[in-house]
Coordinates of C-alpha atoms in Angstrom, one line a residue:
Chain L
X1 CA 11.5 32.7 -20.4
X2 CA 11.5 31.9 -16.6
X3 CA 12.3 35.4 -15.9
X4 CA 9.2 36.6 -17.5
X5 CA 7.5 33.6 -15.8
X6 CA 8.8 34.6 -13.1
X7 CA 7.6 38.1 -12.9
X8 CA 4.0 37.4 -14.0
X9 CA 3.4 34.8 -12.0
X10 CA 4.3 37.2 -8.9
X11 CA 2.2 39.6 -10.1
X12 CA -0.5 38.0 -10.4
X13 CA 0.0 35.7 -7.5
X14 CA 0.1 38.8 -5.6
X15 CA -3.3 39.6 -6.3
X16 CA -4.9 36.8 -6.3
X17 CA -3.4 36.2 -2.7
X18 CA -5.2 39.5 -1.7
X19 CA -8.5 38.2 -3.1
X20 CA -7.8 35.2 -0.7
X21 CA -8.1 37.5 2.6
X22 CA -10.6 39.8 1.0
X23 CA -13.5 41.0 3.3
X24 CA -15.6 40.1 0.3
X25 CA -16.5 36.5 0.0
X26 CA -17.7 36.8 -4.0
X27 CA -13.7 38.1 -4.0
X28 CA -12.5 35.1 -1.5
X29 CA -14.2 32.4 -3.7
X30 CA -12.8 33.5 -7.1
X31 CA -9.2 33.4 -4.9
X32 CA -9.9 30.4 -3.6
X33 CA -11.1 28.7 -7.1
X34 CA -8.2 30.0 -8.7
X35 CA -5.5 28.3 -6.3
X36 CA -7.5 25.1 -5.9
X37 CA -7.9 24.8 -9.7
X38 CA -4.0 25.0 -10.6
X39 CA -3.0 23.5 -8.1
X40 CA -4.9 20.2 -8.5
X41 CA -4.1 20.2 -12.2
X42 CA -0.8 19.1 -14.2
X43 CA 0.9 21.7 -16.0
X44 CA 0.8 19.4 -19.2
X45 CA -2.6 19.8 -18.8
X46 CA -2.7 23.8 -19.0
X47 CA 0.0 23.8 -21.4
X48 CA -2.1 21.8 -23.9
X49 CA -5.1 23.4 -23.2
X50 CA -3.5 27.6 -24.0
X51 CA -1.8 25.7 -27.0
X52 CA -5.2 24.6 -28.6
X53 CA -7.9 27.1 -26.9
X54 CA -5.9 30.3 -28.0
X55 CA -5.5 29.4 -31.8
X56 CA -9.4 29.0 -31.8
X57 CA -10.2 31.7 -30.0
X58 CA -8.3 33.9 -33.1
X59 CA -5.2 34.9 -31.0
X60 CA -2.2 32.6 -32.7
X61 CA 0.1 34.6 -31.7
X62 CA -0.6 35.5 -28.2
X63 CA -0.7 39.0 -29.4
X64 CA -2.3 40.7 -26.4
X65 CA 1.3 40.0 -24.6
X66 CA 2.6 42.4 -27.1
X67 CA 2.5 45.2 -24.4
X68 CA 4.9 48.1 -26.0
X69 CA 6.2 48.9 -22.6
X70 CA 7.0 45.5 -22.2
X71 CA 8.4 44.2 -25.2
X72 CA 11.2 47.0 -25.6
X73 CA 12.6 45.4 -21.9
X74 CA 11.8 41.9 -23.0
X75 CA 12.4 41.3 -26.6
X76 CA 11.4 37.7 -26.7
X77 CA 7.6 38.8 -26.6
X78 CA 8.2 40.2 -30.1
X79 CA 9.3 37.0 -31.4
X80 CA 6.2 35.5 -34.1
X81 CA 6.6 31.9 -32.3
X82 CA 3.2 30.9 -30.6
X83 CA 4.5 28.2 -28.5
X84 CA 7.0 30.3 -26.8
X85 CA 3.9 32.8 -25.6
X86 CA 1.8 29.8 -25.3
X87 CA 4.1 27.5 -22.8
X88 CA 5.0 31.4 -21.2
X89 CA 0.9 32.0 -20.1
X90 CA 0.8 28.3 -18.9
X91 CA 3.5 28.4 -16.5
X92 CA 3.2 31.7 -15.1
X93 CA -0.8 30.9 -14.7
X94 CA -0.3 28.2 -12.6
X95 CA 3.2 29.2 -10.9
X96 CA 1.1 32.1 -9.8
X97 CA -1.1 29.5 -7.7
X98 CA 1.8 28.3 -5.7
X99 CA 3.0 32.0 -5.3
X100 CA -0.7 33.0 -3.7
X101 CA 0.2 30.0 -1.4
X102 CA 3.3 31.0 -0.3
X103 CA 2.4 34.4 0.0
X104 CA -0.7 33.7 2.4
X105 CA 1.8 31.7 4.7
X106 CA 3.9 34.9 4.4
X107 CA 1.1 36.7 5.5
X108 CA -0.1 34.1 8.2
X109 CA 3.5 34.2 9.9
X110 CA 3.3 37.7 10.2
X111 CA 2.5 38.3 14.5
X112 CA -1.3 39.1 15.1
X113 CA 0.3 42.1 17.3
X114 CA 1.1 43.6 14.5
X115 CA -2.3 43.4 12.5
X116 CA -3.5 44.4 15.7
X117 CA -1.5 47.5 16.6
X118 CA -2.3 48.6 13.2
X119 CA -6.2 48.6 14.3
X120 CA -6.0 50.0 17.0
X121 CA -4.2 53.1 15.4
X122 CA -7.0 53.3 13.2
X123 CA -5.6 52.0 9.8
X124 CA -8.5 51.0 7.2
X125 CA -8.1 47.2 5.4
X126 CA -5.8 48.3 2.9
X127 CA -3.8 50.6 4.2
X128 CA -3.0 47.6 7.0
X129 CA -2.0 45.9 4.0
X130 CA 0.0 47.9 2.2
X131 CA 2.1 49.4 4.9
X132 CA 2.0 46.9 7.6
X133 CA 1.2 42.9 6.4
X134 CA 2.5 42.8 3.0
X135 CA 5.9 44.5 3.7
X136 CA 6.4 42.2 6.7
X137 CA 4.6 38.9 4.5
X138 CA 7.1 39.1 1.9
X139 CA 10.1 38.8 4.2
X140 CA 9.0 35.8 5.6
X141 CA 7.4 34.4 2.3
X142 CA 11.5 34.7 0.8
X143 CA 11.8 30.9 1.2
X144 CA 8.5 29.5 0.1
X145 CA 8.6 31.7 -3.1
X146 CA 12.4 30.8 -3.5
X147 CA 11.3 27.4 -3.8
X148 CA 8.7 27.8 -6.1
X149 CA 10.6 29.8 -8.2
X150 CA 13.4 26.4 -8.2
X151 CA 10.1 24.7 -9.3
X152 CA 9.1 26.7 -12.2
X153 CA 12.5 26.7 -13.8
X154 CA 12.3 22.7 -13.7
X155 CA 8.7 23.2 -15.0
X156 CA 9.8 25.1 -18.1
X157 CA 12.0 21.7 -19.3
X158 CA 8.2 20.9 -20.3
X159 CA 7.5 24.1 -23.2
X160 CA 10.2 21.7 -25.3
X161 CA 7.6 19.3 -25.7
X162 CA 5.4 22.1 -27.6
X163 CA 8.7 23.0 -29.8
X164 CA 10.1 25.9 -27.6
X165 CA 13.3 25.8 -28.0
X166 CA 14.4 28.5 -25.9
X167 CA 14.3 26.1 -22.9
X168 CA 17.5 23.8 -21.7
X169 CA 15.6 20.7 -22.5
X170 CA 14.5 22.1 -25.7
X171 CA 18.2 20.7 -27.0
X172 CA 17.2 17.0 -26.1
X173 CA 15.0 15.9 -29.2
X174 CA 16.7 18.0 -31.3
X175 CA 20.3 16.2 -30.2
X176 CA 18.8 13.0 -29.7
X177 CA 16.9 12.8 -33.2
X178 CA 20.2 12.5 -35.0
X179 CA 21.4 9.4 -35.4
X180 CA 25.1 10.1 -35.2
X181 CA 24.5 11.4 -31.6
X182 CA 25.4 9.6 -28.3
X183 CA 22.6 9.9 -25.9
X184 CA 24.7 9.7 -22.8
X185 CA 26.2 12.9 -23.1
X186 CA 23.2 14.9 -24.1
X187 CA 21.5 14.0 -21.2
X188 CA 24.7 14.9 -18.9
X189 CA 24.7 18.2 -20.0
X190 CA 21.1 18.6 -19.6
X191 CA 21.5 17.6 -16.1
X192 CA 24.3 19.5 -15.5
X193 CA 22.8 22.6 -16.7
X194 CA 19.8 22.3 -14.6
X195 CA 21.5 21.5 -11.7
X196 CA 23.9 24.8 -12.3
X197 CA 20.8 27.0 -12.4
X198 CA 18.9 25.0 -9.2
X199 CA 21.7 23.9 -6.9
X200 CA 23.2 28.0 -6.6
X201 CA 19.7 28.7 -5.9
X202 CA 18.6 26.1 -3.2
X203 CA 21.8 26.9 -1.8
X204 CA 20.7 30.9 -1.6
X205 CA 17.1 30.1 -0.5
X206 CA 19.3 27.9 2.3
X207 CA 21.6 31.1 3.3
X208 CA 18.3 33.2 3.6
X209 CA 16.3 30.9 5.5
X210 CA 19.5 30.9 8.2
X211 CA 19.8 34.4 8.6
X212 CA 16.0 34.7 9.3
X213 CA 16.9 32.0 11.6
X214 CA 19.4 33.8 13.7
X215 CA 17.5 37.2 13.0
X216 CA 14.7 35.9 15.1
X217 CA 16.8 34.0 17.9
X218 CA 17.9 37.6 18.8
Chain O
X1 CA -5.9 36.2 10.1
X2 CA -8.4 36.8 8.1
X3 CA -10.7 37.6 10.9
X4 CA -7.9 40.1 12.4
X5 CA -7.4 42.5 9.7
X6 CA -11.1 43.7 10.2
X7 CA -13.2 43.9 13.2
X8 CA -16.3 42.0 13.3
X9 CA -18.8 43.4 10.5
X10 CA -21.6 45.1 13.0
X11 CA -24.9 46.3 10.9
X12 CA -23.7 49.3 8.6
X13 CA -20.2 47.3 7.9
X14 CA -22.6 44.0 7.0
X15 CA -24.9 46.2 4.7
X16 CA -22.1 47.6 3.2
X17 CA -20.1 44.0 2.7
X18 CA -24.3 42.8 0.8
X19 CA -24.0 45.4 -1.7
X20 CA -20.0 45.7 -1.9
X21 CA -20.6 41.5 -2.4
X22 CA -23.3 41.6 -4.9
X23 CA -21.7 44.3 -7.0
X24 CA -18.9 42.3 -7.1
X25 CA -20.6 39.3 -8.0
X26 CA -22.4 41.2 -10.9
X27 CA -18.7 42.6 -12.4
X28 CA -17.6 38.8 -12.0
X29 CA -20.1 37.7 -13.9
X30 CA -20.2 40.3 -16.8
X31 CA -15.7 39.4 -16.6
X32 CA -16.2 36.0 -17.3
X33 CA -19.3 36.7 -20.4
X34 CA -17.3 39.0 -21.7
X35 CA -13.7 37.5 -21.9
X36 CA -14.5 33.7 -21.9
X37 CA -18.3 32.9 -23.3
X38 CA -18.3 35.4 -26.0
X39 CA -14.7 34.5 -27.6
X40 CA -16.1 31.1 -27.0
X41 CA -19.6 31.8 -29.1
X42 CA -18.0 33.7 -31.6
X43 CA -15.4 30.4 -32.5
X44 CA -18.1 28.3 -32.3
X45 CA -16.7 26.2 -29.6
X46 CA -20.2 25.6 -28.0
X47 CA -21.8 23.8 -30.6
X48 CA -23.4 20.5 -30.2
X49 CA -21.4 19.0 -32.9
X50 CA -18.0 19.7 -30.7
X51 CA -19.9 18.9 -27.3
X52 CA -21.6 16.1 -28.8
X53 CA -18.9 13.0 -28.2
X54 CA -18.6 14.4 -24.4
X55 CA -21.8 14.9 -23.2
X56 CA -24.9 13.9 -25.6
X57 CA -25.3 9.9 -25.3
X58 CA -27.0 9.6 -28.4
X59 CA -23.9 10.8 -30.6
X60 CA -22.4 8.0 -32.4
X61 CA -18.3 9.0 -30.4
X62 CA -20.0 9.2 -27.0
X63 CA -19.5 5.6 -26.2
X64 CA -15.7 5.1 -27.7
X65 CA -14.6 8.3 -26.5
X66 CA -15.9 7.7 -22.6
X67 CA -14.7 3.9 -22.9
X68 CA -11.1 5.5 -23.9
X69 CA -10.9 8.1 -21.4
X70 CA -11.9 5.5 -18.8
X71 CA -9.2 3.1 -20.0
X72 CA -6.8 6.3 -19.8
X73 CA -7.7 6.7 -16.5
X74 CA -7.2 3.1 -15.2
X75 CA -3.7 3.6 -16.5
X76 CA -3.3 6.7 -14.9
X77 CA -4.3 5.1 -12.1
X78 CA -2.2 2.1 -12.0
X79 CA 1.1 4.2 -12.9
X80 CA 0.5 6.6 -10.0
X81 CA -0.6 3.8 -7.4
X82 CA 3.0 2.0 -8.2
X83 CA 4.9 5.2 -8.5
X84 CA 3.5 6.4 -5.1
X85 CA 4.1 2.7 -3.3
X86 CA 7.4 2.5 -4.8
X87 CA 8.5 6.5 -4.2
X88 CA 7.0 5.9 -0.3
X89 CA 9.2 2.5 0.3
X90 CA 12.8 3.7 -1.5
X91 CA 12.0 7.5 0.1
X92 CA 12.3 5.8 3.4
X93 CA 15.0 4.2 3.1
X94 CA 17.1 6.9 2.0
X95 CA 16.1 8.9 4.6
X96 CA 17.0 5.8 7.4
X97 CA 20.3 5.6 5.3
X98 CA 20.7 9.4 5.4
X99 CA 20.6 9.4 8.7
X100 CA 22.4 6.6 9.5
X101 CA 25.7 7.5 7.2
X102 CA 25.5 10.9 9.3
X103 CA 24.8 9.5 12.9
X104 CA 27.9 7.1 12.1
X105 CA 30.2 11.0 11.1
X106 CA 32.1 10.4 14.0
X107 CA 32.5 6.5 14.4
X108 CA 36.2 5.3 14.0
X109 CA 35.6 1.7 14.2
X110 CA 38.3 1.2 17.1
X111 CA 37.7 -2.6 17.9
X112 CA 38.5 -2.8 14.3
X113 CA 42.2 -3.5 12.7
X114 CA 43.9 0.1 12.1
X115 CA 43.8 -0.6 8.2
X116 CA 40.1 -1.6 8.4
X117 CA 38.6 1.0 10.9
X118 CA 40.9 3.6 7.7
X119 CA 38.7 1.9 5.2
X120 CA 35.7 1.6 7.7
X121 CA 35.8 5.6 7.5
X122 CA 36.4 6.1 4.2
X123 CA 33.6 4.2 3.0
X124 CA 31.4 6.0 5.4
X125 CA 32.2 9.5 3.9
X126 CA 32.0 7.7 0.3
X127 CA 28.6 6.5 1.2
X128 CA 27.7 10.3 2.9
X129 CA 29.1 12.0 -0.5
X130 CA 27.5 9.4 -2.9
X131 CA 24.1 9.7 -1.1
X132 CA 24.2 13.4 -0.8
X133 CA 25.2 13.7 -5.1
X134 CA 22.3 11.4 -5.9
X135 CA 19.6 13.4 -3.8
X136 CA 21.0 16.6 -5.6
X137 CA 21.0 15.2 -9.1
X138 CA 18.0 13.6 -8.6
X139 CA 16.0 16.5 -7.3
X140 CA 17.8 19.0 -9.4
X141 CA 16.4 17.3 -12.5
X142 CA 13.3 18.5 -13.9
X143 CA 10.9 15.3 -14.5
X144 CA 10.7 15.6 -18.0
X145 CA 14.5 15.0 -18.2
X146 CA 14.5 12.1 -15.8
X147 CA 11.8 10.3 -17.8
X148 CA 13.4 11.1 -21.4
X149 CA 16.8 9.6 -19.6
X150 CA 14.9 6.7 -18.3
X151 CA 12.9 5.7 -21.9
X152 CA 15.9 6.8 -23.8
X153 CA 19.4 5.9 -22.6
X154 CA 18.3 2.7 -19.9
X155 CA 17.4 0.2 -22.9
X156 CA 20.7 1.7 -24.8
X157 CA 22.4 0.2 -21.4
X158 CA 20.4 -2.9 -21.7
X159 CA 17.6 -2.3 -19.1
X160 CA 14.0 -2.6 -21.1
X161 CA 10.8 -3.1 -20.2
X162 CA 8.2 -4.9 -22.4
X163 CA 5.2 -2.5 -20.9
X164 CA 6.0 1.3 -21.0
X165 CA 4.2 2.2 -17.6
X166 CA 7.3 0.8 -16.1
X167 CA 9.6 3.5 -17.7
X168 CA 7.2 6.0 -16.5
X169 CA 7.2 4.4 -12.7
X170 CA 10.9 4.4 -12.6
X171 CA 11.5 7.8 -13.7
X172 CA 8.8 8.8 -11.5
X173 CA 10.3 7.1 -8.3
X174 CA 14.0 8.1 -9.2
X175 CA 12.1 12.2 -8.5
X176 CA 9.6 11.3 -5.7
X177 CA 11.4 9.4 -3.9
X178 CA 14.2 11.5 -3.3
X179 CA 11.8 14.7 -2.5
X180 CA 9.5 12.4 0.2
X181 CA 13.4 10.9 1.7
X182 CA 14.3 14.9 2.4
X183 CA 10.7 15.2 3.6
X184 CA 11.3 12.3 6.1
X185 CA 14.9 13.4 7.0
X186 CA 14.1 16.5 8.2
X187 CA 11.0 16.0 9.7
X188 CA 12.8 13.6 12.0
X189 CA 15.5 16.3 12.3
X190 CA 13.2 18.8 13.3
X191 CA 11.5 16.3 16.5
X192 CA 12.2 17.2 19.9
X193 CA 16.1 16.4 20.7
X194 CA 14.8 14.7 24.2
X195 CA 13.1 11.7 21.9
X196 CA 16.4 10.4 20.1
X197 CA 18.1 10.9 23.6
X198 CA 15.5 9.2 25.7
X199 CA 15.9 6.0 23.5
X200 CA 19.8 5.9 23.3
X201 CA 19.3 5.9 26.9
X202 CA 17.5 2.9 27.3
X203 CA 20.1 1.2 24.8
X204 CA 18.5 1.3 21.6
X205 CA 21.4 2.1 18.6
X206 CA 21.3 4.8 16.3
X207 CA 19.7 2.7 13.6
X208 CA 17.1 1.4 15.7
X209 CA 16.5 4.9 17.4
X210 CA 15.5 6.1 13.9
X211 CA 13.4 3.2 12.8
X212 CA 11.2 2.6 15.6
X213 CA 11.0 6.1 17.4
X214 CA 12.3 8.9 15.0
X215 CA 10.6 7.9 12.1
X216 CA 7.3 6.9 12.9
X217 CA 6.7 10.2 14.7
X218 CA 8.5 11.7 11.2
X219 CA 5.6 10.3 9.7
X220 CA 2.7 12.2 11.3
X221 CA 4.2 15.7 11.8
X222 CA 5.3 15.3 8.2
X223 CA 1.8 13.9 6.5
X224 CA 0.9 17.2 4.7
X225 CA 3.8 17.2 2.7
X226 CA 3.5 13.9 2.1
X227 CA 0.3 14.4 0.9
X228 CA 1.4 16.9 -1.6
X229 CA 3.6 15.0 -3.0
X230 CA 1.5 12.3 -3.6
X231 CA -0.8 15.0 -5.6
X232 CA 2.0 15.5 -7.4
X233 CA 2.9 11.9 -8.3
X234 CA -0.6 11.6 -9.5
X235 CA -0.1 14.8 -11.8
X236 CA 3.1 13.8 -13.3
X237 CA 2.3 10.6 -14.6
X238 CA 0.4 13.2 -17.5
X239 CA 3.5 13.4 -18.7
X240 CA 3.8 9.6 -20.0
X241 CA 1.5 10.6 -22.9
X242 CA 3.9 13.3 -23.4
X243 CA 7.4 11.8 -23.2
X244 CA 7.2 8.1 -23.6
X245 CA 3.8 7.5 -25.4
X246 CA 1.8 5.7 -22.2
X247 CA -1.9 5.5 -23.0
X248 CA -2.1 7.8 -19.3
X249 CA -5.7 10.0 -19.4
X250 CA -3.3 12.9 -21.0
X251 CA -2.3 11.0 -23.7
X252 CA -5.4 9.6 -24.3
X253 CA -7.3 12.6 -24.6
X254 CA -4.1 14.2 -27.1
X255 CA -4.6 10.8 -29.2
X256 CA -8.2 11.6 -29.6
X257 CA -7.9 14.8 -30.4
X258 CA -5.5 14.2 -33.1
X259 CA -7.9 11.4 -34.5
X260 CA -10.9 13.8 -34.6
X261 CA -8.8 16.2 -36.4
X262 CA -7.5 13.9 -38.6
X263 CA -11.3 12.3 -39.6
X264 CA -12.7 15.6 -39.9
X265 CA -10.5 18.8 -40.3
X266 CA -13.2 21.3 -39.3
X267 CA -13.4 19.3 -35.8
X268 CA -11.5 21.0 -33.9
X269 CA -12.4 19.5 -30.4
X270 CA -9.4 20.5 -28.3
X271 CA -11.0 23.2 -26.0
X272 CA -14.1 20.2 -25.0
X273 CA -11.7 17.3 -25.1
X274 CA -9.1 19.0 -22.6
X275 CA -11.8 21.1 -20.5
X276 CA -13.3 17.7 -19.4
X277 CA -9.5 15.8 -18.7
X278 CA -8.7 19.0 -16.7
X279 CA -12.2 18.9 -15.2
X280 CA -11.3 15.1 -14.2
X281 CA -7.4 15.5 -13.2
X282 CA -9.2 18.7 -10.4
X283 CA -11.7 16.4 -9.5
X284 CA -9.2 13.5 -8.3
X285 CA -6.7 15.3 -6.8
X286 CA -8.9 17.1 -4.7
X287 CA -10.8 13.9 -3.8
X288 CA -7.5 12.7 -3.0
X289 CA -6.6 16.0 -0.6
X290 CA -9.9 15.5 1.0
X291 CA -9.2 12.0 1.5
X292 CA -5.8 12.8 3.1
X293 CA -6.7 15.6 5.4
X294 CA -9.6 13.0 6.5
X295 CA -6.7 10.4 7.4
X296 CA -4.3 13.0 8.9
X297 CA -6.9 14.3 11.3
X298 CA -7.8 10.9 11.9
X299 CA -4.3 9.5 12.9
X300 CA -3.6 12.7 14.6
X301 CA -6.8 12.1 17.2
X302 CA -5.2 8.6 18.0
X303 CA -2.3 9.9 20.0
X304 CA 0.3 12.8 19.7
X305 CA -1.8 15.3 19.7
X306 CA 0.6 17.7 20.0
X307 CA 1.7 16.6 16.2
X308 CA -1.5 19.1 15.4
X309 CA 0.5 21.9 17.1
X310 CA 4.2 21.2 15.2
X311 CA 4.9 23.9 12.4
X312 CA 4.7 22.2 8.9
X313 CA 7.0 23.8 6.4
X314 CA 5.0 25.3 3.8
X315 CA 5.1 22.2 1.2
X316 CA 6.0 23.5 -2.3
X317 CA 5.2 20.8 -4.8
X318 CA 7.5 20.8 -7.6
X319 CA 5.8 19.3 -11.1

C-alpha cells in the first residue's frame, strides 16, 4: 500500500507544487488551497470522509483506480476491498500536501544564478523548469521527501482502523481480540516491525543529507 | 523565486496573464461542477433534510447536534492543551539530558575512587544508549500504536486512569515529546560554536551552558518547527475517537453519524457531518499557525534578529 501511496502522492505533489509557482494566480490559489487544506487537517479526518463520501457518490469500490495499465504492475488495485482503495486515496491525498512542501523548499534552495542564467539564455517558464529548477529541486528536496515518506508509512498504521488489513498494525485488533492472546508481545512486534522499515530509512535519508553536505563544502 | 523564473509582466505579458487567468478560472470552475456538485446532486447529498441539523436553526437536531460538536470540541481542546504543555516540558528535558549524557562522553570522573569513576562511566554510556533507544522507539512508532499500547497494555500493568483523555495525553506526549526534544537538540547543535565557548569561558558548566544560553536561543531559531508540531498535537488527538473512544470532535461527529443512521436508515449524513468537522479542524489549525507566526515575528523583533536570518530545516510533521 505505501508504495502506491507513495507514488501518487509524488505525482500529484509534483503538480500541485508547480501550480504553487505558476505565473497564474487562479493556478497559485488552487495550489495554495490545496496544501493549506491538508495540511491543517487530520488524516482521520480524510480517511473518514473518502470512506463515507465515495459509497454515496456510487463508487464502492473505488473503481476509477482500476487503471489497466496500472493494475497488471500493482495487483492489489484489483482486490474488491473498498477500504483498502479508500484508506489508499486518503493518504496519498494528503501525503501529496507535504510532498508540494518539500518540493517548493527543493526548488527555493535551488541558487537564483541559476534561474537567472537560464533567463538570460532565453529559456521560456517551462522549459526553466523542466531542464534547469526541477532537475536541480529534486536533489535538494531528497531529505525533506525522505522524511515525509518515513511519515506516511507511520500514517498507514491508521487504514487498520477502517479494516485494512494489509497494514502492520492491521494485526493488532485482530491479535488482541482473542482472549487467549498476550498483549505484550503483539505490541513488540508491531513496534519492532515499524521501527525495521523507519529506522534503515532515517538512517539513509541521514547518509544522503551528509554527502550533500560534503558535496557542497567542496 | 517566484518572482525570478519570469521577468516582470510588462503590458502584452499582463494582458496575456487576464485572459490566460480568467480562462483558467472558467475550466476551474466547470472541474469542480462537473466532478464534485453534480455527483453531489445526483446522490442527493444537498438536500435540506441532510443539511438541515448543520445549518437550518429551525430543524428539530440543530440544537443537540451543535451542543455535541461544541462539547467535542472542548475536549479536543483540553486533550491537546495538556498534551502540548506536557510534550513542551518532558521535550526539554530530554534534550538538556541529551546533551548533557553527550557533553559528559569524555568525563572519567578522576577525583573519584577507580572502582567508582569505572561505574561513573558505565552508567554514563547506559544512560547515552538508554536515551538514544527510547527517542528511536518512540519516534519510530506510528501514533496509532503508541495509543493502542497506552489504552491497552498500561492498565494490564496496573496503570489506569478513571478519565480516558488521560490515555490519549500520555500516548500523545510519549510521540511529541520525543519529536520537539530532537527539535531542541539540534537546534542548539546547530547555534554558533563561539556561544557554548564564550560561556565555558566565563565558568559556567556544561549543564548550565545549555540551560541558560544554548537553549533559550534553541528556542527562537527553532519556533517554526515547534509550531508544527504543535499543529500536529492538535490533529492527533482525532484519533482518541478512533482508538480509545474519547468524546474528541472526531469521535463526536462518528458517534452522530452512526446515531442518525441508526434512527433513520435513509439518513445518510456522513458527507455534511464530516465536511463541517473538517471545515472546523482547517479553521483552528490555521488560526493557530496564524497565531504562531504572529508570536514568532513578535519574539524575533525583541532581540536576535539575526534568528530571522538562521536556516530552519524544512519541518515535516509526521501524523
Amino acid at each position: 500500500m505505501c508504495v502506491l501511496a507513495a507514488v501518487g502522492a509524488l505525482i500529484i505533489g509534483a503538480f500541485i507544487a508547480v501550480l504553487r509557482i505558476s505565473p497564474l494566480p487562479p493556478l497559485r490559489g488552487v495550489g495554495t488551497a490545496y496544501v493549506t487544506l491538508f495540511r491543517n487537517i487530520p488524516l482521520t479526518v480524510v480517511m473518514f470522509f473518502t470512506a463515507f463520501a465515495l459509497p454515496v457518490l456510487g463508487s464502492t469500490n473505488a473503481d476509477f483506480l482500476r487503471i489497466p495499465g496500472l493494475t497488471s504492475v500493482f495487483p492489489e488495485l484489483r482486490s474488491a476491498f473498498p477500504f483498502f482503495h479508500f484508506a489508499l486515496l486518503a493518504l496519498t491525498l494528503y501525503t501529496a500536501a507535504f510532498v508540494c512542501e518539500a518540493l517548493r523548499s527543493g526548488i527555493n534552495a535551488v541558487p537564483l544564478g541559476q534561474v537567472e542564467a537560464a533567463r538570460s539564455l532565453g529559456l521560456t517558464f517551462a522549459q526553466n523548469l523542466r531542464h534547469i529548477v526541477l532537475p536541480q529541486a529534486w536533489k535538494y528536496a531528497v531529505v525533506p521527501l525522505g522524511s515525509v515518506i518515513i511519515a506516511m508509512l507511520k500514517n498507514s498504521a491508521l487504514a487498520s482502523a477502517f479494516g485494512a488489513s494489509a497494514v502492520l498494525m492491521g494485526v493488532v485488533p485482530e491479535l488482541v481480540g482473542q482472549k487467549d492472546y498476550q498483549t505484550e508481545p503483539v505490541f513488540v512486534g508491531v513496534v519492532v516491525g515499524y521501527l525495521i522499515m523507519t529506522i534503515p530509512l532515517g538512517l539513509l535519508i541521514d547518509a544522503v543529507e551528509r554527502s550533500q553536505m560534503k558535496a557542497a563544502r567542496r | 523565486m517566484s518572482s525570478v523564473l519570469y521577468d516582470t509582466p510588462g503590458p502584452r505579458t499582463r494582458r496575456i496573464t487576464v485572459i490566460a487567468s480568467i480562462l483558467a478560472a472558467i475550466a476551474l470552475g466547470y472541474g469542480l461542477y462537473r466532478l464534485v456538485y453534480q455527483p453531489l446532486d445526483r446522490a442527493g447529498q444537498l438536500s435540506m433534510k441532510l443539511w438541515g441539523p448543520i445549518v437550518d436553526p429551525d430543524n428539530k437536531y440543530f440544537d443537540q447536534v451543535w451542543k455535541i460538536l461544541g462539547d467535542g470540541w472542548v475536549n479536543t481542546l483540553k486533550a491537546a492543551g495538556l498534551s502540548i504543555v506536557a510534550s513542551l516540558t518532558v521535550g526539554v528535558a530530554l534534550a538538556l539530558l541529551r546533551r548533557q549524557l553527550r557533553d559528559l562522553r569524555g568525563h572519567r570522573f578522576l577525583s573519584w575512587p577507580a572502582p567508582a569513576a569505572l561505574l561513573g562511566r558505565i552508567g554514563l554510556a547506559v544512560g547515552r544508549a538508554v536515551s538514544r533507544v527510547w527517542v528511536e522507539v518512540w519516534r519510530g512508532t506510528p501514533v496509532v500504536t503508541t495509543l493502542f499500547f497506552v489504552f491497552l497494555v498500561l492498565p494490564v500493568w496496573g496503570i489506569d486512569f478513571d478519565d480516558r483523555m488521560w490515555f490519549l495525553v500520555l500516548g500523545l506526549t510519549l510521540y511529541n515529546s520525543v519529536v520537539i526534544g530532537e527539535i531542541l537538540r539540534s537546534g542548539m547543535d546547530n547555534l554558533p560554536k563561539g556561544q557554548s565557548e564564550a560561556a565555558l569561558a566565563v565558568g559556567l558548566g556544561p549543564a548550565l551552558t545549555s540551560r541558560l544560553v544554548l537553549l533559550p536561543q534553541a528556542f527562537r531559531v527553532m519556533l517554526p518547527a515547534l509550531i508544527s508540531q504543535v499543529v500536529v498535537i492538535l490533529k492527533d488527538t482525532s484519533l482518541g475517537g478512533l482508538v480509545i473512544s474519547y468524546d474528541e470532535a472526531l469521535g463526536a461527529t462518528k458517534l452522530m453519524v452512526e446515531a442518525f443512521r441508526s434512527e433513520t436508515p435513509s439518513l445518510a449524513i456522513g458527507i455534511p457531518m464530516y465536511f463541517t468537522i473538517g471545515i472546523m479542524y482547517i479553521a483552528v489549525n490555521y488560526l493557530l499557525s496564524k497565531l504562531a507566526q504572529y508570536v514568532q515575528r513578535r519574539v524575533s523583533q525583541r532581540g536576535y534578529r539575526t534568528a530571522k536570518q538562521a536556516v530552519t530545516p524544512a519541518s515535516v510533521p509526521a501524523a
